[in-house]
XYZ file of C-alpha atoms in Angstrom:
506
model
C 52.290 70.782 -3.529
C 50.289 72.828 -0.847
C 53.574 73.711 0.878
C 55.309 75.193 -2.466
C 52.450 77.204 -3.013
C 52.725 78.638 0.384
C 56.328 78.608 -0.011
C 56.023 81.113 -3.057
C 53.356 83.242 -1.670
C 55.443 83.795 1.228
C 58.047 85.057 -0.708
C 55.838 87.612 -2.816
C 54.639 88.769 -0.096
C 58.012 89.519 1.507
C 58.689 90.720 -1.611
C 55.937 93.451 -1.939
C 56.750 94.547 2.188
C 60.375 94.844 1.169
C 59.555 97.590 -2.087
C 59.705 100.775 -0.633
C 59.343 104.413 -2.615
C 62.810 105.419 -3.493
C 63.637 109.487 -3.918
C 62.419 111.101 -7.122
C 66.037 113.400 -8.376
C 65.596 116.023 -10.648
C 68.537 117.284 -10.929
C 70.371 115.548 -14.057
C 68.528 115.925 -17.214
C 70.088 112.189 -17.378
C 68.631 111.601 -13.966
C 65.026 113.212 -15.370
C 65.562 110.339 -18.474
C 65.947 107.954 -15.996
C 63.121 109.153 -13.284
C 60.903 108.877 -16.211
C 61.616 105.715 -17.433
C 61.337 105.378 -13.614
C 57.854 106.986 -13.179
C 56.670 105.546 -16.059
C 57.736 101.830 -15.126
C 56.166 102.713 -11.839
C 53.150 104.101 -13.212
C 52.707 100.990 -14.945
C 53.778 99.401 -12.630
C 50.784 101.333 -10.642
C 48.894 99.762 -13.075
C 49.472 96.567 -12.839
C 48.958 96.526 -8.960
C 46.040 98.041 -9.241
C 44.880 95.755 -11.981
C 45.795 93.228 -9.627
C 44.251 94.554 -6.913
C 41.255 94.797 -8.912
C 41.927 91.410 -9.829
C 43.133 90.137 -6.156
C 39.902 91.958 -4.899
C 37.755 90.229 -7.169
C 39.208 87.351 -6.666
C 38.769 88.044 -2.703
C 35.032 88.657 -3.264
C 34.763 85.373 -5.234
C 37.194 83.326 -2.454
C 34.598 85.366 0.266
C 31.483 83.686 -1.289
C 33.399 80.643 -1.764
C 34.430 80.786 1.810
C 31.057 81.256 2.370
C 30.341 78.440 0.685
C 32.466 76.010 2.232
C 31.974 77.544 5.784
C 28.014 76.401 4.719
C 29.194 73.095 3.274
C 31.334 72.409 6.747
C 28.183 73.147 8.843
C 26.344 70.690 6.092
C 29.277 68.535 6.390
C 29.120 68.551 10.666
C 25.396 68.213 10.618
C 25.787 65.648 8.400
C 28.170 64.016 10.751
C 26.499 63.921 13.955
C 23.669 62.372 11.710
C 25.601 59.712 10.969
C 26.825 59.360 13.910
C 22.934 59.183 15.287
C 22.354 57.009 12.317
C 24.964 55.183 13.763
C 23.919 54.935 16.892
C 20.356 54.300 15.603
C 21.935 51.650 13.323
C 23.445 49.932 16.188
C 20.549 50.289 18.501
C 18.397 48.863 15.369
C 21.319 46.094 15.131
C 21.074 45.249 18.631
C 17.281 45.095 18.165
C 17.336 43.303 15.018
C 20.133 40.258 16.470
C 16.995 40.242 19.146
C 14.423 39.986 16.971
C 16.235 37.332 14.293
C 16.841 35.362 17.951
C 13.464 35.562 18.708
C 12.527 34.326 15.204
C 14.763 31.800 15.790
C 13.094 30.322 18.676
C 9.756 30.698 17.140
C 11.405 28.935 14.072
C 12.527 26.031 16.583
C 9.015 26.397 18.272
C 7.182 26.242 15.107
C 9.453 23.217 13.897
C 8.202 21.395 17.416
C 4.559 22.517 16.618
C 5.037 20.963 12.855
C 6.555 17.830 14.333
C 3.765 17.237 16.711
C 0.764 18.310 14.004
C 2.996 15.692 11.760
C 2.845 13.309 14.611
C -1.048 14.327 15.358
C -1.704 13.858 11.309
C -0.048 10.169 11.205
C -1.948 9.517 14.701
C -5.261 10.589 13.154
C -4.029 8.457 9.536
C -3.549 5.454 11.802
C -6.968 6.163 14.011
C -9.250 6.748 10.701
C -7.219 3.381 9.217
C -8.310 1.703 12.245
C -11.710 2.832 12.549
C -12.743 2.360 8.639
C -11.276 -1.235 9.170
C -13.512 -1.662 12.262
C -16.116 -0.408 10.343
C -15.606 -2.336 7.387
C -15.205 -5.669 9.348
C -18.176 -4.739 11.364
C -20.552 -4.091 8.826
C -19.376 -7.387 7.031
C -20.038 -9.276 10.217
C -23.128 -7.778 10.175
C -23.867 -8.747 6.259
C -22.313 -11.968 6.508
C -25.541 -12.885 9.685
C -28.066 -11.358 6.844
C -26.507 -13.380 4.228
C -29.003 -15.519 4.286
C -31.349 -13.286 3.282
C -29.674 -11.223 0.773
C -25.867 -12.009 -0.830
C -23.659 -7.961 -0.315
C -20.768 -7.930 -2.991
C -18.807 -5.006 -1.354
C -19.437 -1.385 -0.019
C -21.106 1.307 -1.756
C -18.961 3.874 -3.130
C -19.422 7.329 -3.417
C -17.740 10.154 -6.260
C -18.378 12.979 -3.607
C -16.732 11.514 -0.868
C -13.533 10.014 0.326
C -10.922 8.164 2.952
C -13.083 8.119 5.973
C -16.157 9.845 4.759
C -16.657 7.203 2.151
C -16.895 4.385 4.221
C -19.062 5.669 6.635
C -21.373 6.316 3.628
C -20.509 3.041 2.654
C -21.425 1.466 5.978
C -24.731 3.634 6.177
C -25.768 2.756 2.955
C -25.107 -1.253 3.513
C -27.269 -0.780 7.097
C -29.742 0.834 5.572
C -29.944 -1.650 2.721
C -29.396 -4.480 5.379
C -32.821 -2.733 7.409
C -34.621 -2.624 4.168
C -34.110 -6.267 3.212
C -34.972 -7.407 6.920
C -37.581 -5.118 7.123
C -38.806 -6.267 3.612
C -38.333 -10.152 5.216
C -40.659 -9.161 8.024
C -43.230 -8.239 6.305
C -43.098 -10.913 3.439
C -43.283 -13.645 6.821
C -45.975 -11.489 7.742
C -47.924 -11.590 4.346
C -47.281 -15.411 4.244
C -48.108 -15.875 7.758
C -51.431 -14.238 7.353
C -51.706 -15.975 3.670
C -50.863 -19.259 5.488
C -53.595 -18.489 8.190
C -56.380 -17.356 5.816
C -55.433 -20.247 3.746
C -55.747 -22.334 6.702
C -59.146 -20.672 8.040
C -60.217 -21.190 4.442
C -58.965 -25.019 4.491
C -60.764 -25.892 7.523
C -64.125 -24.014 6.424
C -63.669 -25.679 3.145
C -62.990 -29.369 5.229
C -65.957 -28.277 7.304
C -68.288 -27.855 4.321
C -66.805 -30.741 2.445
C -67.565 -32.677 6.042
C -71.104 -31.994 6.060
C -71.331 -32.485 2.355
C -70.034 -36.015 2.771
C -72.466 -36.538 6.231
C -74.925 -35.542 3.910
C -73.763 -37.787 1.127
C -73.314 -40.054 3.355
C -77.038 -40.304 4.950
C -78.688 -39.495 1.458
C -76.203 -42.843 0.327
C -77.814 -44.718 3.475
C -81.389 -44.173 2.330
C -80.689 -44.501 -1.110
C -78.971 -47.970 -0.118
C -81.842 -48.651 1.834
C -84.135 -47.750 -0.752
C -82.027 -49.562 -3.040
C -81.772 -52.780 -0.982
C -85.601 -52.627 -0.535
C -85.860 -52.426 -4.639
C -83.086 -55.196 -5.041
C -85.652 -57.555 -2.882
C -88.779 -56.557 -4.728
C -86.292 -57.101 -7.508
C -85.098 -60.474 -6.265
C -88.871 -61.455 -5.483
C -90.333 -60.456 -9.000
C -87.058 -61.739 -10.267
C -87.773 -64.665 -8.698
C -91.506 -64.979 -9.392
C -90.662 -63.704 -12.842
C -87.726 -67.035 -13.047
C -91.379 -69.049 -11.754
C -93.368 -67.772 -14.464
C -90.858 -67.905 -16.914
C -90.178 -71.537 -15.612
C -93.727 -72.186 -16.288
C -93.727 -70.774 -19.678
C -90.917 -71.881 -21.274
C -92.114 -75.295 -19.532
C -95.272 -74.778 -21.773
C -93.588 -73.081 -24.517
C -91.204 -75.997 -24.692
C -94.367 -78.433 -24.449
C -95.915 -76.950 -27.639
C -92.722 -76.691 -29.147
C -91.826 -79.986 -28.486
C -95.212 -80.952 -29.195
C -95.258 -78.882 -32.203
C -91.629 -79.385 -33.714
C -91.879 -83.199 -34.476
C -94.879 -82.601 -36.148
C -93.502 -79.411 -37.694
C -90.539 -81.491 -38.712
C -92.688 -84.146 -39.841
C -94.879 -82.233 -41.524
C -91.704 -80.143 -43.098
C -90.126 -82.342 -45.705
C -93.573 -82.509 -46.728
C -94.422 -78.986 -46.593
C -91.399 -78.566 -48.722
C -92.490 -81.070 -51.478
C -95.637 -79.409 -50.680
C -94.403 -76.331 -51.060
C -92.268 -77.132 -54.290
C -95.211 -78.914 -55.686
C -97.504 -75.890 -55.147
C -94.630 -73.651 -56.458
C -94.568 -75.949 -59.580
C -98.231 -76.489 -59.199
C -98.578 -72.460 -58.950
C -96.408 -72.117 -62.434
C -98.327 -74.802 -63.867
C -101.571 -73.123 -62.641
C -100.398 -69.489 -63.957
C -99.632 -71.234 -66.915
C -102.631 -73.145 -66.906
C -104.616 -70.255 -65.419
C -103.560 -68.521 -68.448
C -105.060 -70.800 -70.470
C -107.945 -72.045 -68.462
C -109.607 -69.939 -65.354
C -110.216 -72.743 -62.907
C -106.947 -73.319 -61.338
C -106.944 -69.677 -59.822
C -109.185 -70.590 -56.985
C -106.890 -73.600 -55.858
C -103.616 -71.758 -56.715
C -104.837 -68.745 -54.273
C -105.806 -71.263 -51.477
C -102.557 -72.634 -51.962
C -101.265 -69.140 -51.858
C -102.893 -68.443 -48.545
C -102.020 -71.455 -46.572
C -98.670 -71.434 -47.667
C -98.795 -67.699 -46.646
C -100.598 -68.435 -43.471
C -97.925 -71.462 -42.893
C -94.910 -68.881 -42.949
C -96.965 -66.403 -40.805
C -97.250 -68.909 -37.969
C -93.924 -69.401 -38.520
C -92.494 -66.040 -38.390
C -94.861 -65.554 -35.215
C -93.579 -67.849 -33.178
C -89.997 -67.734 -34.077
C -90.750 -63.536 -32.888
C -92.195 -64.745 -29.517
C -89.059 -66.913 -29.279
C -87.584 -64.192 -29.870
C -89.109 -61.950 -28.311
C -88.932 -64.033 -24.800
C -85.254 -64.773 -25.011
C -84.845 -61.059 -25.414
C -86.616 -60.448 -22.215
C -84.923 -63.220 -20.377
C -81.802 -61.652 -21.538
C -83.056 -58.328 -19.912
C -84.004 -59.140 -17.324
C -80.956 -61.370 -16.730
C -78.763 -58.020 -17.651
C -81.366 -56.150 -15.184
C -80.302 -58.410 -12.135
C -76.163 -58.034 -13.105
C -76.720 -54.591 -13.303
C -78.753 -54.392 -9.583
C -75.853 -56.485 -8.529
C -73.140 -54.273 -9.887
C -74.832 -51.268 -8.289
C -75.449 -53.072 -5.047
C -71.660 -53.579 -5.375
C -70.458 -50.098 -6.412
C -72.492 -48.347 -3.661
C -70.920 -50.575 -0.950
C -67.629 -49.801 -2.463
C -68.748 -45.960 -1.910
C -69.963 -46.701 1.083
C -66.489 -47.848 2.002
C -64.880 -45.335 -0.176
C -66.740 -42.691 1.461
C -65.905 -44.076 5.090
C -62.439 -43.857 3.773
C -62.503 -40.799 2.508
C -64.181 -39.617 5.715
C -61.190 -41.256 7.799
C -59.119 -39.969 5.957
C -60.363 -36.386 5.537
C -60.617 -36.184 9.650
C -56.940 -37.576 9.311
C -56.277 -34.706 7.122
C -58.606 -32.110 9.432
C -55.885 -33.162 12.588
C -53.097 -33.055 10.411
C -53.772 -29.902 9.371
C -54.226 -28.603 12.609
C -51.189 -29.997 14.079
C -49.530 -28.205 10.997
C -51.324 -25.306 11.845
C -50.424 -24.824 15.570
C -46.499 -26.122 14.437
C -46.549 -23.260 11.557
C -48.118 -20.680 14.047
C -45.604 -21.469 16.660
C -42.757 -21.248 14.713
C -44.504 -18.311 12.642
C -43.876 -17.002 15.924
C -40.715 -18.321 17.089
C -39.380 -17.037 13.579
C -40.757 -13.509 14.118
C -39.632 -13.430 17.585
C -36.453 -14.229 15.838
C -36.710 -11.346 13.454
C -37.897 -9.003 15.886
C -34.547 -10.177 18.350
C -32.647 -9.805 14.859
C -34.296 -6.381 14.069
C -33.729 -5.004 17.477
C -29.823 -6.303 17.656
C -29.384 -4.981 14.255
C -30.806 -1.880 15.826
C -28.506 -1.591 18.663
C -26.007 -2.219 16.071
C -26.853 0.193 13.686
C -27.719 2.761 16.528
C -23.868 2.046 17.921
C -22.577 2.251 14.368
C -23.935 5.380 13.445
C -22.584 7.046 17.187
C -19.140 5.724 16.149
C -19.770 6.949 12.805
C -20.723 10.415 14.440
C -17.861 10.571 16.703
C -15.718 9.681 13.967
C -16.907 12.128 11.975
C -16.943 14.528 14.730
C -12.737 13.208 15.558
C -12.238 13.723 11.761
C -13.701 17.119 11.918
C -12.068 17.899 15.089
C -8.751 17.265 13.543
C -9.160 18.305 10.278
C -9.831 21.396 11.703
C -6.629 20.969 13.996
C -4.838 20.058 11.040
C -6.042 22.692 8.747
C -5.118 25.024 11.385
C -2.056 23.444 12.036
C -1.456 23.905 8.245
C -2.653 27.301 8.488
C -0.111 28.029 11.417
C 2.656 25.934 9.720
C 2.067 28.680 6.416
C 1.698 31.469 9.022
C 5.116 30.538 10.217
C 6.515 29.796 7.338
C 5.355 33.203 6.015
C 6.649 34.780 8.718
C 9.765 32.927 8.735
C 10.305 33.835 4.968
C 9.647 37.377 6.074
C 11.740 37.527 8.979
C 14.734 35.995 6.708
C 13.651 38.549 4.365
C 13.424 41.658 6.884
C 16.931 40.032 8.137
C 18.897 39.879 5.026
C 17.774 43.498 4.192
C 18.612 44.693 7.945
C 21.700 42.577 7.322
C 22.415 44.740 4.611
C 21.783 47.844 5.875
C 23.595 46.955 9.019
C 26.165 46.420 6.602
C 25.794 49.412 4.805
C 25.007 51.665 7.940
C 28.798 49.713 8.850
C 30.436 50.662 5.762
C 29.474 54.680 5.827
C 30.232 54.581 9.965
C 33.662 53.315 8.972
C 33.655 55.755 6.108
C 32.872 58.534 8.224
C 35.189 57.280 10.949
C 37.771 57.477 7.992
C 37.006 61.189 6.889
C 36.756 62.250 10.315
C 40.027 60.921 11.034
C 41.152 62.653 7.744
C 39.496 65.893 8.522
C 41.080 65.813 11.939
C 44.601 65.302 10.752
C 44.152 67.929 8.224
C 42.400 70.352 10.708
C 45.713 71.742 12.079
C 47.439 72.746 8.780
C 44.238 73.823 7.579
C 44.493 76.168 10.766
C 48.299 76.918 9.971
C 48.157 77.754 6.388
C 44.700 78.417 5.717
C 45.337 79.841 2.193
C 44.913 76.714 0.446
C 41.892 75.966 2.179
C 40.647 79.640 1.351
C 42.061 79.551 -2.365
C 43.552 83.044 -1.579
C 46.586 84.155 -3.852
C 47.652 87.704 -2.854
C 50.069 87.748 -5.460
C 48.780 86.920 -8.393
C 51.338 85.305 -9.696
C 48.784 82.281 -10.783
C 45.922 82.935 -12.676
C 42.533 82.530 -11.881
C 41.966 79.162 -13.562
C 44.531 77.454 -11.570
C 42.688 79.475 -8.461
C 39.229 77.852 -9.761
C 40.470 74.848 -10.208
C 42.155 74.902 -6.506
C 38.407 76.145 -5.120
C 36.911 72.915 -7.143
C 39.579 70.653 -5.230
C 39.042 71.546 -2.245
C 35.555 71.885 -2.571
C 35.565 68.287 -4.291
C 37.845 67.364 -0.818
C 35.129 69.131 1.698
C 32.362 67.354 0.021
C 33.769 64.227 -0.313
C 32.889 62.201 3.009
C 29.110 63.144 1.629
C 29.256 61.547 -1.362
């Protein structure tokens, strides 16, 4: 299409050098007719070239800014060029830089990967170790409650809400050691107490033996002289018993003369004392009666009265020193058992006493055999405690500096592990980054790519196009000497080819 339109104002341009000013004849008024319509067409004709030299120089004037234009848009257009192309360059120097950096992040991927494994292999190390050492210490400190046992039954370690996995057993171990000193601590001084109860008891046994000793020496001499005393009174006794037995002997002898003496005659004499008596009772009624009726029989009734009164006094008297003597032979008889019995029950406490005396010095060396035995093994068992005490010590003291370097372990690699954790985000952050800053340098490698090989393309365009551009410049100008097209199509030609200059920058 370019070519045709050069084609054709080629050929009105050969046209306009080819019109030359023909002769003006004035000789034929025919001629004159003609040279008017001549002049006339040419003075239009005038007309029109001027208009379209007006127009033509307008239009030169608008294609001179235009050209203007463009000549500013090709300087644009190179100086956008050799900014691509140092874009490009930059782009590939950035490429180069960026395959160097995403191969360094590679290897620190892969390095960080080893460093991961081995801070996953230090972690399950460090699982196994704290595994191992709360089973040591679990086992341990059950060894050590199973020897206390005896003292005090443990059902299980102490838990605690704050703390946990390693942390908690230690706190369970301290707290059972602590518990286990307590209670053997507690032990120690309860054998104390009842050691020193046991001794005071003792001191106050043997003070109490010691007065209950000379109480019973005492007893025991005041029992002598009372025995003596009493032996000495039990042979008076015997020898006023005895003399008493003589005398008694004698008069019961002469008692039992008189009575004998008296007793046939009283039983003689008693049948009749009876008749006597029932005649004097008879007599006495007759003599009230009759003394009723006559006043002499009062004189014999009351003599009657009297001796039979004085008979039954007699009687009554001696049947009450009969009485009265059997009585005292009883006594006296009861008197002698009764020295006896005595004389019997203080030799039995005589012997009961020399028992009890044997038997309380048994007691006294009994006691102090039990004495020395419960203060020797008063102190074998608190040498025992104290050996006890001591290993628990040692024990304890060992348990809390594996406790402490557990702890310390722990802490060591919890801090190794947190900052292993720490570094693993690190690199994981920076990994997500660097995948990040690689994608978008991907892209933009991609996209620096696509406009290199874009401007590659219009370069290659604008350099094929250079030499016709050179040859037939119109078209690249918009300049139509002519006129034959109008100044729409020569707009719309500027807008082309402006729309074509500007193209490799959009």
């Amino acid at each position: 299409m370019t070519s045709e339109s050069n084609e054709d104002a080629e050929a009105v341009l050969s046209d306009v050098d080819s019109d030359e000013p023909s002769p003006v004849a004035l000789n034929d008024p025919p001629r004159e007719n003609a040279q008017d319509e001549r002049v006339t067409e040419l003075i239009a004709e005038l007309d029109r070239e001027k208009k379209a030299r007006e127009a033509a120089e307008s239009s030169k004037s608008e294609l001179q800014a235009s050209f203007n234009r463009l000549k500013a848009l090709a300087h644009e257009v190179i100086k956008k060029r050799e900014e691509s192309k140092r874009e490009r360059d930059e782009a590939l120097k950035e490429k180069e830089s960026l395959s160097k950096e995403l191969e360094s992040v590679s290897r620190g991927k892969d390095e960080m990967r080893l460093k991961l494994d081995e801070v996953v292999r230090d972690r399950d190390g460090l699982r196994g170790e704290i595994e191992s050492s709360s089973r040591m210490l679990v086992s341990g400190i059950e060894k050590i409650s199973g020897k206390v046992s005896s003292f005090k039954s443990f059902s299980g370690l102490p838990k605690s809400q704050k703390y946990t996995g390693l942390a908690s057993v230690a706190y369970g171990v301290i707290k059972r050691t602590n518990e286990i000193v307590e209670e053997l601590v507690r032990q120690i001084d309860m054998n104390a107490k009842s050691r020193n109860e046991a001794r005071e008891q003792m001191d106050q046994r043997s003070y109490e033996i010691a007065i209950e000793v000379s109480q019973l020496e005492s007893t025991i001499s005041n029992l002598r002289l009372e025995v003596a005393e009493k032996a000495s009174v039990v042979d008076d006794l015997e020898r006023d018993v005895s003399e008493k037995d003589k005398r008694i002997g004698e008069v019961e002898k002469d008692k039992l003369e008189k009575v004998s003496y008296d007793v046939p005659t009283l039983e003689c004499r008693q049948p009749h004392w009876r008749t006597l008596s029932r005649h004097l009772s008879s007599r006495s009624l007759d003599c009230s009666i009759r003394w009723r009726n006559q006043g002499k029989c009062n004189l014999r009734g009351l003599l009657l009265f009297f001796l039979n009164k004085s008979t039954r006094e007699e009687t009554s008297s001696l049947r009450k020193q009969l009485d009265s003597h059997t009585k005292e032979l009883n006594q006296r008889m009861r008197q002698i058992e009764e020295l006896k019995e005595k004389e019997r029950l203080a030799n039995d406490n005589v012997e009961g006493l020399m028992t009890d005396i044997a038997a309380a010095e048994e007691e006294i060396a009994r006691w102090k055999v039990a004495a020395e035995q419960e203060a020797a093994a008063g102190g074998a068992v608190e040498q025992d405690f104290t050996s006890q005490l001591l290993v628990l010590k040692e024990e304890l003291e060992e348990a809390k500096q594996a406790i402490k370097e557990s702890e310390k372990k722990l802490k060591f690699k919890k801090e190794t592990a947190a900052a292993a954790m720490g570094a693993r985000d690190a690199a994981e952050r920076s990994l997500r980054l660097a995948d990040n800053r690689a994608t978008s340098l991907r892209e933009r490698i991609q996209e620096l790519n696509g406009k290199v090989e874009e401007l590659e393309t219009n370069r290659d365009m604008n350099s094929s196009n250079r030499a016709r551009y050179v040859c037939w410049p119109w078209q690249l100008l918009g300049i139509d000497f002519v006129g034959g097209r109008r100044v729409e199509s020569e707009q719309q030609q500027q807008s082309s080819n402006e729309m074509e200059l500007a193209e490799p920058l959009l």
